PDB file of C-alpha atoms in Angstrom:
ATOM      1  CA  MET A  23      28.009 -26.098-106.249  1.00  0.00           C
ATOM      2  CA  ASN A  24      28.457 -22.215-105.145  1.00  0.00           C
ATOM      3  CA  SER A  25      25.910 -20.130-103.980  1.00  0.00           C
ATOM      4  CA  ILE A  26      25.324 -18.984-106.920  1.00  0.00           C
ATOM      5  CA  SER A  27      24.749 -21.555-108.956  1.00  0.00           C
ATOM      6  CA  PHE A  28      22.676 -23.434-106.059  1.00  0.00           C
ATOM      7  CA  ILE A  29      20.268 -20.451-106.259  1.00  0.00           C
ATOM      8  CA  SER A  30      20.018 -20.571-110.068  1.00  0.00           C
ATOM      9  CA  THR A  31      19.158 -24.354-110.060  1.00  0.00           C
ATOM     10  CA  LEU A  32      16.462 -23.697-107.003  1.00  0.00           C
ATOM     11  CA  LEU A  33      14.667 -21.235-109.054  1.00  0.00           C
ATOM     12  CA  SER A  34      14.522 -23.019-112.499  1.00  0.00           C
ATOM     13  CA  SER A  35      11.653 -24.797-111.529  1.00  0.00           C
ATOM     14  CA  PRO A  36       8.599 -23.166-113.410  1.00  0.00           C
ATOM     15  CA  PRO A  37       6.298 -20.464-111.231  1.00  0.00           C
ATOM     16  CA  PRO A  38       3.177 -22.082-109.001  1.00  0.00           C
ATOM     17  CA  PRO A  39       0.215 -21.805-111.168  1.00  0.00           C
ATOM     18  CA  PRO A  40      -1.983 -18.990-111.406  1.00  0.00           C
ATOM     19  CA  HIS A  41      -5.045 -20.065-108.880  1.00  0.00           C
ATOM     20  CA  ARG A  42      -3.048 -20.656-106.154  1.00  0.00           C
ATOM     21  CA  ALA A  43      -2.530 -16.847-106.013  1.00  0.00           C
ATOM     22  CA  VAL A  44      -3.672 -15.406-102.958  1.00  0.00           C
ATOM     23  CA  LEU A  45      -6.319 -12.751-104.083  1.00  0.00           C
ATOM     24  CA  ILE A  46      -6.986 -10.309-100.985  1.00  0.00           C
ATOM     25  CA  GLY A  47      -5.187  -9.022 -97.876  1.00  0.00           C
ATOM     26  CA  ALA A  48      -1.629  -7.996 -97.432  1.00  0.00           C
ATOM     27  CA  PRO A  49       0.700 -11.150 -98.619  1.00  0.00           C
ATOM     28  CA  VAL A  50       3.303 -12.774 -96.133  1.00  0.00           C
ATOM     29  CA  THR A  51       6.739 -12.932 -97.371  1.00  0.00           C
ATOM     30  CA  ALA A  52       6.607 -13.959-100.974  1.00  0.00           C
ATOM     31  CA  GLU A  53       7.748 -17.523-101.004  1.00  0.00           C
ATOM     32  CA  ARG A  54       8.299 -20.234-103.939  1.00  0.00           C
ATOM     33  CA  ARG A  55       7.418 -23.997-103.373  1.00  0.00           C
ATOM     34  CA  ILE A  56       9.910 -25.836-104.746  1.00  0.00           C
ATOM     35  CA  ARG A  57      10.471 -30.042-104.101  1.00  0.00           C
ATOM     36  CA  GLY A  58       7.923 -29.589-101.085  1.00  0.00           C
ATOM     37  CA  TRP A  59      10.162 -26.681 -99.622  1.00  0.00           C
ATOM     38  CA  ARG A  60       9.856 -23.238 -99.467  1.00  0.00           C
ATOM     39  CA  LEU A  61      12.246 -20.888-100.602  1.00  0.00           C
ATOM     40  CA  SER A  62      12.069 -17.807 -99.611  1.00  0.00           C
ATOM     41  CA  SER A  63      13.052 -14.437-102.197  1.00  0.00           C
ATOM     42  CA  ARG A  64      14.353 -12.690 -98.860  1.00  0.00           C
ATOM     43  CA  ILE A  65      17.490 -15.403 -98.952  1.00  0.00           C
ATOM     44  CA  PRO A  66      20.437 -13.202 -98.965  1.00  0.00           C
ATOM     45  CA  LEU A  67      22.403 -12.680-102.379  1.00  0.00           C
ATOM     46  CA  PRO A  68      26.214 -13.937-102.096  1.00  0.00           C
ATOM     47  CA  ALA A  69      28.263 -11.129-101.521  1.00  0.00           C
ATOM     48  CA  ILE A  70      29.794 -10.983-104.966  1.00  0.00           C
ATOM     49  CA  MET A  71      26.302 -10.156-106.100  1.00  0.00           C
ATOM     50  CA  GLN A  72      25.269  -8.112-103.740  1.00  0.00           C
ATOM     51  CA  GLU A  73      29.083  -5.537-104.233  1.00  0.00           C
ATOM     52  CA  GLU A  74      27.324  -5.392-107.997  1.00  0.00           C
ATOM     53  CA  VAL A  75      24.169  -3.932-107.214  1.00  0.00           C
ATOM     54  CA  GLY A  76      25.573  -1.689-105.337  1.00  0.00           C
ATOM     55  CA  ASN A  77      23.851   1.521-103.824  1.00  0.00           C
ATOM     56  CA  SER A  78      21.676   2.916-106.757  1.00  0.00           C
ATOM     57  CA  SER A  79      19.153  -0.290-106.916  1.00  0.00           C
ATOM     58  CA  GLU A  80      18.532   0.745-103.067  1.00  0.00           C
ATOM     59  CA  SER A  81      14.843   0.663-103.316  1.00  0.00           C
ATOM     60  CA  VAL A  82      13.111   4.318-103.703  1.00  0.00           C
ATOM     61  CA  VAL A  83      10.756   4.416-101.018  1.00  0.00           C
ATOM     62  CA  ASP A  84      14.266   3.579 -98.284  1.00  0.00           C
ATOM     63  CA  PHE A  85      16.333   5.482 -99.885  1.00  0.00           C
ATOM     64  CA  PHE A  86      14.131   8.593 -99.786  1.00  0.00           C
ATOM     65  CA  PHE A  87      13.173   7.286 -96.035  1.00  0.00           C
ATOM     66  CA  ARG A  88      16.193   7.456 -95.068  1.00  0.00           C
ATOM     67  CA  ASN A  89      17.082  10.678 -96.334  1.00  0.00           C
ATOM     68  CA  GLY A  90      13.850  12.236 -94.422  1.00  0.00           C
ATOM     69  CA  LEU A  91      12.926  13.395 -97.683  1.00  0.00           C
ATOM     70  CA  ILE A  92       9.658  11.396 -97.194  1.00  0.00           C
ATOM     71  CA  SER A  93       8.411  10.997 -93.973  1.00  0.00           C
ATOM     72  CA  VAL A  94       6.808   7.175 -94.426  1.00  0.00           C
ATOM     73  CA  ARG A  95       8.117   4.721 -96.202  1.00  0.00           C
ATOM     74  CA  ASP A  96       5.363   4.683 -98.490  1.00  0.00           C
ATOM     75  CA  GLY A  97       5.380   4.355-102.624  1.00  0.00           C
ATOM     76  CA  ALA A  98       2.160   7.308-103.283  1.00  0.00           C
ATOM     77  CA  GLU A  99       4.855   9.608-100.999  1.00  0.00           C
ATOM     78  CA  ILE A 100       7.374   9.397-103.588  1.00  0.00           C
ATOM     79  CA  ILE A 101       6.420  12.786-106.544  1.00  0.00           C
ATOM     80  CA  TRP A 102       7.364  12.067-110.548  1.00  0.00           C
ATOM     81  CA  TYR A 103       8.696  14.466-112.793  1.00  0.00           C
ATOM     82  CA  HIS A 104       8.229  13.300-116.511  1.00  0.00           C
ATOM     83  CA  ALA A 105       9.803  14.155-119.860  1.00  0.00           C
ATOM     84  CA  ALA A 106      13.057  16.338-118.844  1.00  0.00           C
ATOM     85  CA  ASN A 107      14.116  16.172-122.347  1.00  0.00           C
ATOM     86  CA  SER A 108      15.698  19.688-122.851  1.00  0.00           C
ATOM     87  CA  LYS A 109      17.595  21.931-120.830  1.00  0.00           C
ATOM     88  CA  ALA A 110      14.238  23.783-120.024  1.00  0.00           C
ATOM     89  CA  LYS A 111      12.519  21.058-118.643  1.00  0.00           C
ATOM     90  CA  LEU A 112      15.167  19.793-116.500  1.00  0.00           C
ATOM     91  CA  LYS A 113      15.732  23.035-114.914  1.00  0.00           C
ATOM     92  CA  GLU A 114      11.586  22.708-114.590  1.00  0.00           C
ATOM     93  CA  ALA A 115      12.456  19.331-112.796  1.00  0.00           C
ATOM     94  CA  LEU A 116      15.478  20.642-110.405  1.00  0.00           C
ATOM     95  CA  GLN A 117      12.977  23.367-109.004  1.00  0.00           C
ATOM     96  CA  SER A 118      10.329  20.937-108.941  1.00  0.00           C
ATOM     97  CA  SER A 119       9.295  19.265-105.273  1.00  0.00           C
ATOM     98  CA  ALA A 120       9.808  15.934-107.209  1.00  0.00           C
ATOM     99  CA  HIS A 121      12.062  13.311-105.898  1.00  0.00           C
ATOM    100  CA  MET A 122      12.453  11.234-109.182  1.00  0.00           C
ATOM    101  CA  ILE A 123      13.193  12.704-112.964  1.00  0.00           C
ATOM    102  CA  GLU A 124      12.294  10.592-115.871  1.00  0.00           C
ATOM    103  CA  ALA A 125      13.643  11.187-119.243  1.00  0.00           C
ATOM    104  CA  ASP A 126      14.101   9.219-122.876  1.00  0.00           C
ATOM    105  CA  VAL A 127      16.927   8.464-124.201  1.00  0.00           C
ATOM    106  CA  LEU A 128      18.069   8.285-127.946  1.00  0.00           C
ATOM    107  CA  LEU A 129      21.241   8.104-129.616  1.00  0.00           C
ATOM    108  CA  ARG A 130      21.708  10.903-132.040  1.00  0.00           C
ATOM    109  CA  GLY A 131      24.255  10.009-135.259  1.00  0.00           C
ATOM    110  CA  GLN A 132      23.603   6.001-134.870  1.00  0.00           C
ATOM    111  CA  GLY A 133      26.577   4.178-136.784  1.00  0.00           C
ATOM    112  CA  SER A 134      29.055   7.366-136.937  1.00  0.00           C
ATOM    113  CA  PRO A 135      32.097   7.848-135.424  1.00  0.00           C
ATOM    114  CA  HIS A 136      30.379  10.860-133.285  1.00  0.00           C
ATOM    115  CA  GLU A 137      27.137   8.971-132.083  1.00  0.00           C
ATOM    116  CA  GLU A 138      25.969  10.225-128.492  1.00  0.00           C
ATOM    117  CA  PRO A 139      22.736   9.147-126.378  1.00  0.00           C
ATOM    118  CA  ILE A 140      20.478  12.295-126.161  1.00  0.00           C
ATOM    119  CA  MET A 141      17.604  13.483-124.444  1.00  0.00           C
ATOM    120  CA  ALA A 142      14.119  13.189-126.576  1.00  0.00           C
ATOM    121  CA  HIS A 143      11.138  11.007-127.321  1.00  0.00           C
ATOM    122  CA  PRO A 144      10.501  10.065-130.532  1.00  0.00           C
ATOM    123  CA  PRO A 145       8.839  11.381-132.918  1.00  0.00           C
ATOM    124  CA  ASP A 146      12.290  13.732-131.424  1.00  0.00           C
ATOM    125  CA  THR A 147      15.401  12.820-133.146  1.00  0.00           C
ATOM    126  CA  ASP A 148      17.169  15.708-131.538  1.00  0.00           C
ATOM    127  CA  SER A 149      17.405  17.638-128.482  1.00  0.00           C
ATOM    128  CA  ASP A 150      19.611  20.244-126.426  1.00  0.00           C
ATOM    129  CA  ILE A 151      20.863  18.139-124.080  1.00  0.00           C
ATOM    130  CA  THR A 152      23.209  15.031-124.143  1.00  0.00           C
ATOM    131  CA  LEU A 153      22.717  12.825-121.378  1.00  0.00           C
ATOM    132  CA  ARG A 154      25.540  13.355-120.635  1.00  0.00           C
ATOM    133  CA  GLU A 155      24.898  16.827-119.457  1.00  0.00           C
ATOM    134  CA  TRP A 156      21.680  15.799-118.533  1.00  0.00           C
ATOM    135  CA  LEU A 157      23.490  13.538-115.487  1.00  0.00           C
ATOM    136  CA  ASN A 158      25.586  16.351-114.924  1.00  0.00           C
ATOM    137  CA  GLU A 159      22.614  18.375-113.831  1.00  0.00           C
ATOM    138  CA  VAL A 160      21.144  15.622-111.825  1.00  0.00           C
ATOM    139  CA  LEU A 161      24.072  14.674-109.677  1.00  0.00           C
ATOM    140  CA  LYS A 162      24.472  18.322-108.055  1.00  0.00           C
ATOM    141  CA  THR A 163      21.140  16.949-106.767  1.00  0.00           C
ATOM    142  CA  ASP A 164      19.391  14.487-104.572  1.00  0.00           C
ATOM    143  CA  MET A 165      17.088  13.179-107.153  1.00  0.00           C
ATOM    144  CA  GLY A 166      16.755   9.997-108.563  1.00  0.00           C
ATOM    145  CA  ILE A 167      16.959   9.286-111.908  1.00  0.00           C
ATOM    146  CA  LYS A 168      14.502   7.513-114.428  1.00  0.00           C
ATOM    147  CA  LEU A 169      16.329   6.462-118.008  1.00  0.00           C
ATOM    148  CA  ASP A 170      13.234   5.261-120.811  1.00  0.00           C
ATOM    149  CA  PHE A 171      14.621   3.593-123.763  1.00  0.00           C
ATOM    150  CA  LYS A 172      12.441   2.656-126.428  1.00  0.00           C
ATOM    151  CA  SER A 173      15.308   0.777-128.434  1.00  0.00           C
ATOM    152  CA  LEU A 174      18.318  -0.542-127.949  1.00  0.00           C
ATOM    153  CA  ALA A 175      21.418   1.181-129.644  1.00  0.00           C
ATOM    154  CA  ALA A 176      21.001   3.620-126.460  1.00  0.00           C
ATOM    155  CA  VAL A 177      21.102   1.201-123.709  1.00  0.00           C
ATOM    156  CA  GLU A 178      25.299   0.450-124.255  1.00  0.00           C
ATOM    157  CA  PRO A 179      26.656   3.909-124.628  1.00  0.00           C
ATOM    158  CA  SER A 180      24.066   5.118-121.953  1.00  0.00           C
ATOM    159  CA  MET A 181      25.274   2.417-119.345  1.00  0.00           C
ATOM    160  CA  LYS A 182      28.734   3.012-119.916  1.00  0.00           C
ATOM    161  CA  LEU A 183      27.806   6.707-119.087  1.00  0.00           C
ATOM    162  CA  LEU A 184      26.723   6.087-115.846  1.00  0.00           C
ATOM    163  CA  GLN A 185      29.659   2.891-115.028  1.00  0.00           C
ATOM    164  CA  VAL A 186      31.937   6.655-115.365  1.00  0.00           C
ATOM    165  CA  VAL A 187      29.857   8.740-112.709  1.00  0.00           C
ATOM    166  CA  LYS A 188      28.810   5.412-110.722  1.00  0.00           C
ATOM    167  CA  THR A 189      30.937   7.166-107.295  1.00  0.00           C
ATOM    168  CA  GLU A 190      28.496  10.036-107.986  1.00  0.00           C
ATOM    169  CA  LEU A 191      25.268   8.452-108.109  1.00  0.00           C
ATOM    170  CA  ARG A 192      24.290   7.117-104.887  1.00  0.00           C
ATOM    171  CA  ARG A 193      20.729   7.472-105.410  1.00  0.00           C
ATOM    172  CA  PRO A 194      17.910   5.081-107.151  1.00  0.00           C
ATOM    173  CA  VAL A 195      18.412   4.441-110.882  1.00  0.00           C
ATOM    174  CA  TRP A 196      15.533   3.163-112.633  1.00  0.00           C
ATOM    175  CA  ILE A 197      16.599   2.034-116.785  1.00  0.00           C
ATOM    176  CA  ASN A 198      13.298   1.646-118.058  1.00  0.00           C
ATOM    177  CA  ALA A 199      11.988  -0.728-121.304  1.00  0.00           C
ATOM    178  CA  ASP A 200       8.840  -2.517-122.807  1.00  0.00           C
ATOM    179  CA  ILE A 201      10.306  -5.907-123.157  1.00  0.00           C
ATOM    180  CA  LEU A 202       7.003  -7.724-123.663  1.00  0.00           C
ATOM    181  CA  PRO A 203       3.786  -7.565-126.158  1.00  0.00           C
ATOM    182  CA  GLY A 204       0.833  -6.432-123.398  1.00  0.00           C
ATOM    183  CA  PRO A 205      -3.087  -5.534-123.318  1.00  0.00           C
ATOM    184  CA  ASN A 206      -3.742  -4.334-126.481  1.00  0.00           C
ATOM    185  CA  GLY A 207      -0.285  -3.273-127.656  1.00  0.00           C
ATOM    186  CA  ARG A 208       0.635  -2.486-130.806  1.00  0.00           C
ATOM    187  CA  SER A 209       3.870  -0.548-130.592  1.00  0.00           C
ATOM    188  CA  THR A 210       7.573  -2.507-131.047  1.00  0.00           C
ATOM    189  CA  THR A 211       8.909  -4.132-128.297  1.00  0.00           C
ATOM    190  CA  VAL A 212      12.776  -3.713-127.120  1.00  0.00           C
ATOM    191  CA  GLU A 213      14.106  -7.344-127.110  1.00  0.00           C
ATOM    192  CA  ALA A 214      14.865  -8.134-123.697  1.00  0.00           C
ATOM    193  CA  GLN A 215      17.225 -10.389-123.368  1.00  0.00           C
ATOM    194  CA  LYS A 216      19.246  -8.049-125.409  1.00  0.00           C
ATOM    195  CA  PHE A 217      18.642  -5.522-123.456  1.00  0.00           C
ATOM    196  CA  LEU A 218      18.756  -7.518-120.551  1.00  0.00           C
ATOM    197  CA  GLY A 219      22.193  -8.259-121.221  1.00  0.00           C
ATOM    198  CA  THR A 220      23.339  -5.008-121.624  1.00  0.00           C
ATOM    199  CA  VAL A 221      22.337  -3.651-118.858  1.00  0.00           C
ATOM    200  CA  ARG A 222      23.805  -6.472-116.408  1.00  0.00           C
ATOM    201  CA  SER A 223      27.248  -6.419-118.350  1.00  0.00           C
ATOM    202  CA  PHE A 224      27.817  -2.502-118.328  1.00  0.00           C
ATOM    203  CA  PHE A 225      26.171  -1.205-115.538  1.00  0.00           C
ATOM    204  CA  PRO A 226      24.024  -3.537-113.625  1.00  0.00           C
ATOM    205  CA  ALA A 227      23.668  -1.441-110.317  1.00  0.00           C
ATOM    206  CA  VAL A 228      20.279  -0.042-110.668  1.00  0.00           C
ATOM    207  CA  THR A 229      16.334  -1.199-111.073  1.00  0.00           C
ATOM    208  CA  LEU A 230      14.940  -2.348-113.805  1.00  0.00           C
ATOM    209  CA  SER A 231      12.033  -1.014-114.924  1.00  0.00           C
ATOM    210  CA  LEU A 232      10.124  -3.902-117.537  1.00  0.00           C
ATOM    211  CA  GLY A 233       6.730  -3.212-118.925  1.00  0.00           C
ATOM    212  CA  TRP A 234       4.823  -4.120-121.587  1.00  0.00           C
ATOM    213  CA  THR A 235       3.481  -2.419-124.585  1.00  0.00           C
ATOM    214  CA  THR A 236      -0.744  -1.043-123.896  1.00  0.00           C
ATOM    215  CA  SER A 237      -3.148   0.629-125.552  1.00  0.00           C
ATOM    216  CA  TRP A 238      -6.652   2.316-124.288  1.00  0.00           C
ATOM    217  CA  HIS A 239     -10.039   3.082-125.970  1.00  0.00           C
ATOM    218  CA  PRO A 240     -12.511   4.233-124.622  1.00  0.00           C
ATOM    219  CA  GLU A 241     -15.055   2.989-126.608  1.00  0.00           C
ATOM    220  CA  ALA A 242     -13.642  -0.757-127.065  1.00  0.00           C
ATOM    221  CA  ASP A 243     -13.944  -3.452-124.488  1.00  0.00           C
ATOM    222  CA  ASN A 244      -9.957  -3.589-123.727  1.00  0.00           C
ATOM    223  CA  GLU A 245      -8.313  -5.995-122.458  1.00  0.00           C
ATOM    224  CA  GLY A 246      -6.115  -6.395-118.901  1.00  0.00           C
ATOM    225  CA  TYR A 247      -2.826  -8.256-117.912  1.00  0.00           C
ATOM    226  CA  SER A 248      -3.365 -11.808-118.914  1.00  0.00           C
ATOM    227  CA  TRP A 249      -1.988 -14.991-117.145  1.00  0.00           C
ATOM    228  CA  GLU A 250       0.283 -15.712-120.043  1.00  0.00           C
ATOM    229  CA  MET A 251       1.832 -11.700-120.183  1.00  0.00           C
ATOM    230  CA  VAL A 252       2.700 -12.366-116.100  1.00  0.00           C
ATOM    231  CA  ASN A 253       4.371 -15.679-116.369  1.00  0.00           C
ATOM    232  CA  LYS A 254       5.973 -14.573-118.828  1.00  0.00           C
ATOM    233  CA  MET A 255       7.475 -11.461-117.803  1.00  0.00           C
ATOM    234  CA  GLU A 256       8.348 -13.669-114.563  1.00  0.00           C
ATOM    235  CA  ASP A 257      10.340 -16.133-116.603  1.00  0.00           C
ATOM    236  CA  LEU A 258      12.452 -13.300-117.353  1.00  0.00           C
ATOM    237  CA  CYS A 259      12.558 -11.673-114.288  1.00  0.00           C
ATOM    238  CA  LYS A 260      13.384 -14.875-111.689  1.00  0.00           C
ATOM    239  CA  HIS A 261      16.851 -15.328-112.200  1.00  0.00           C
ATOM    240  CA  LEU A 262      17.770 -10.974-112.191  1.00  0.00           C
ATOM    241  CA  CYS A 263      19.581 -10.110-109.265  1.00  0.00           C
ATOM    242  CA  GLN A 264      18.106  -6.563-109.663  1.00  0.00           C
ATOM    243  CA  MET A 265      15.472  -5.299-108.323  1.00  0.00           C
ATOM    244  CA  VAL A 266      12.622  -5.019-110.306  1.00  0.00           C
ATOM    245  CA  THR A 267       9.033  -2.772-111.019  1.00  0.00           C
ATOM    246  CA  PHE A 268       6.537  -3.521-113.426  1.00  0.00           C
ATOM    247  CA  PRO A 269       5.404   0.365-115.133  1.00  0.00           C
ATOM    248  CA  VAL A 270       1.634  -0.964-115.220  1.00  0.00           C
ATOM    249  CA  ARG A 271      -1.116   1.082-116.402  1.00  0.00           C
ATOM    250  CA  ALA A 272      -4.213   2.380-114.261  1.00  0.00           C
ATOM    251  CA  ALA A 273      -6.868   2.144-116.322  1.00  0.00           C
ATOM    252  CA  LEU A 274      -6.263  -1.841-116.562  1.00  0.00           C
ATOM    253  CA  VAL A 275      -4.865  -2.829-113.193  1.00  0.00           C
ATOM    254  CA  CYS A 276      -7.929  -3.283-111.415  1.00  0.00           C
ATOM    255  CA  GLN A 277      -9.591  -5.786-113.367  1.00  0.00           C
ATOM    256  CA  SER A 278      -5.758  -8.090-113.560  1.00  0.00           C
ATOM    257  CA  TRP A 279      -5.106  -7.426-110.259  1.00  0.00           C
ATOM    258  CA  PRO A 280      -5.201 -10.903-109.386  1.00  0.00           C
ATOM    259  CA  GLN A 281      -2.600 -11.681-111.953  1.00  0.00           C
ATOM    260  CA  LEU A 282      -0.470  -8.235-111.030  1.00  0.00           C
ATOM    261  CA  LEU A 283      -0.857  -9.220-107.133  1.00  0.00           C
ATOM    262  CA  TRP A 284       0.398 -13.109-108.323  1.00  0.00           C
ATOM    263  CA  LEU A 285       3.257 -11.303-110.106  1.00  0.00           C
ATOM    264  CA  LEU A 286       4.785  -9.698-107.527  1.00  0.00           C
ATOM    265  CA  GLN A 287       4.000 -12.472-104.760  1.00  0.00           C
ATOM    266  CA  GLN A 288       7.359 -14.268-106.708  1.00  0.00           C
ATOM    267  CA  SER A 289       9.898 -12.016-105.435  1.00  0.00           C
ATOM    268  CA  ASP A 290      10.351  -9.076-102.576  1.00  0.00           C
ATOM    269  CA  ARG A 291      12.486  -7.932-104.843  1.00  0.00           C
ATOM    270  CA  TYR A 292       9.422  -6.834-107.501  1.00  0.00           C
ATOM    271  CA  SER A 293       7.031  -3.924-107.304  1.00  0.00           C
ATOM    272  CA  LEU A 294       4.648  -1.625-109.841  1.00  0.00           C
ATOM    273  CA  THR A 295       4.634   1.422-110.875  1.00  0.00           C
ATOM    274  CA  VAL A 296       1.228   2.837-111.767  1.00  0.00           C
ATOM    275  CA  TRP A 297       0.988   5.180-114.499  1.00  0.00           C
ATOM    276  CA  THR A 298      -1.515   6.740-116.763  1.00  0.00           C
ATOM    277  CA  GLY A 299      -2.170   7.447-120.432  1.00  0.00           C
ATOM    278  CA  LYS A 300      -2.999  11.127-121.319  1.00  0.00           C
ATOM    279  CA  ASP A 301      -6.711  10.068-122.341  1.00  0.00           C
ATOM    280  CA  ASP A 302      -7.158   7.604-119.845  1.00  0.00           C
ATOM    281  CA  GLN A 303     -10.517   6.897-117.899  1.00  0.00           C
ATOM    282  CA  TYR A 304     -10.000   5.313-114.108  1.00  0.00           C
ATOM    283  CA  SER A 305     -11.397   5.698-110.891  1.00  0.00           C
ATOM    284  CA  VAL A 306      -8.953   6.857-107.671  1.00  0.00           C
ATOM    285  CA  GLU A 307     -11.107   4.065-106.456  1.00  0.00           C
ATOM    286  CA  ASP A 308      -9.623   1.578-108.717  1.00  0.00           C
ATOM    287  CA  LEU A 309      -5.897   2.966-107.173  1.00  0.00           C
ATOM    288  CA  LEU A 310      -7.513   2.619-103.406  1.00  0.00           C
ATOM    289  CA  TYR A 311      -8.327  -0.957-104.234  1.00  0.00           C
ATOM    290  CA  ILE A 312      -4.890  -2.298-104.955  1.00  0.00           C
ATOM    291  CA  ARG A 313      -3.480   0.025-102.227  1.00  0.00           C
ATOM    292  CA  ASP A 314      -5.701  -1.416 -99.724  1.00  0.00           C
ATOM    293  CA  ASN A 315      -4.436  -4.976-100.806  1.00  0.00           C
ATOM    294  CA  PHE A 316      -0.643  -4.733-100.624  1.00  0.00           C
ATOM    295  CA  ASP A 317       1.893  -3.819 -99.270  1.00  0.00           C
ATOM    296  CA  LYS A 318       2.106   0.346 -99.250  1.00  0.00           C
ATOM    297  CA  THR A 319       6.427   0.251-100.032  1.00  0.00           C
ATOM    298  CA  ARG A 320       6.186  -1.294-103.111  1.00  0.00           C
ATOM    299  CA  ILE A 321       3.869   0.198-105.340  1.00  0.00           C
ATOM    300  CA  TYR A 322       4.283   3.051-107.135  1.00  0.00           C
ATOM    301  CA  TYR A 323       1.906   5.992-108.351  1.00  0.00           C
ATOM    302  CA  ASP A 324       3.173   8.359-111.587  1.00  0.00           C
ATOM    303  CA  ILE A 325      -0.107   9.257-112.368  1.00  0.00           C
ATOM    304  CA  SER A 326      -1.287  12.645-113.960  1.00  0.00           C
ATOM    305  CA  GLU A 327      -3.877  15.395-112.796  1.00  0.00           C
ATOM    306  CA  PRO A 328      -6.467  15.721-111.708  1.00  0.00           C
ATOM    307  CA  GLN A 329      -6.269  11.940-110.600  1.00  0.00           C
ATOM    308  CA  ASP A 330      -2.991  12.855-108.501  1.00  0.00           C
ATOM    309  CA  THR A 331      -4.590  15.451-106.224  1.00  0.00           C
ATOM    310  CA  GLU A 332      -7.735  13.622-105.980  1.00  0.00           C
ATOM    311  CA  PHE A 333      -5.856  10.552-104.818  1.00  0.00           C
ATOM    312  CA  ARG A 334      -3.630  12.180-102.304  1.00  0.00           C
ATOM    313  CA  ARG A 335      -6.244  14.195-100.959  1.00  0.00           C
ATOM    314  CA  ALA A 336      -8.322  10.431-100.887  1.00  0.00           C
ATOM    315  CA  ILE A 337      -5.211   9.068 -99.204  1.00  0.00           C
ATOM    316  CA  GLY A 338      -5.024  12.196 -96.760  1.00  0.00           C
ATOM    317  CA  ALA A 339      -8.745  11.820 -96.153  1.00  0.00           C
ATOM    318  CA  ARG A 340      -7.814   8.281 -94.383  1.00  0.00           C
ATOM    319  CA  LYS A 341      -4.961   9.179 -92.027  1.00  0.00           C
TER     320      LYS A 341
END
């Protein structure tokens, strides 16, 4: 049996039951008990898999720390720029202090001989900049890339474009999609297996950003991330060789911390990216709580104002 088959066989056992999760304190190296043995997620990948994954899947924290662009290995140090979906927005992003630039990809002319990935977020269906043009500009900088997909159609042509410029990337590349229904989620998910298969077939050297569809309502009793939700996500991710980050809604994180902590503890490849909805209500104390109870290198905070400034001020006050 070769090393890839051996690891796949060991990891085929189901994850430990939720009640065994450690709920407080900084976790030790993530391990899974299998037939009385412990299998650490730090086991080196076989050489062929390491070569496949490549540098563009390097941890965001590690990349920017190694290049002297952040002073400490802390996910809270990373600054994000959102929705750089036009030439003007991209120019603004490139002149900002952001480390990571996020943009949305749609397919123009789907089904025609002239189909091409462009930068746009629904309900928009067109843009003044294509993905090819967008990449040409970003690759002149040292900024990281996050591409968000709302449907499968644009994924394959986008991965092929990344493959063309792979020698120029030399930075973190995140590929994002909501692949499972989540708390209060009503929007359509991107089909998980087809999305993962397409990325892994055409350009596997990325970090996968895999989320749940969610919503939040100020007057409602909003559910959090359930054990069923995190178990389904772990089932999809446990055999992947890529780094995986789970985007989670800030307003729902604190009430779901036992479930999310358990998920993080299943592999050292996993991280969280905490994001905020436009009208969500949550406290900075919630963000500080999860920061105090897990590895700071594995939680990113992609949050809006004024909470972002308040959060960073609170962190600074503790130093």
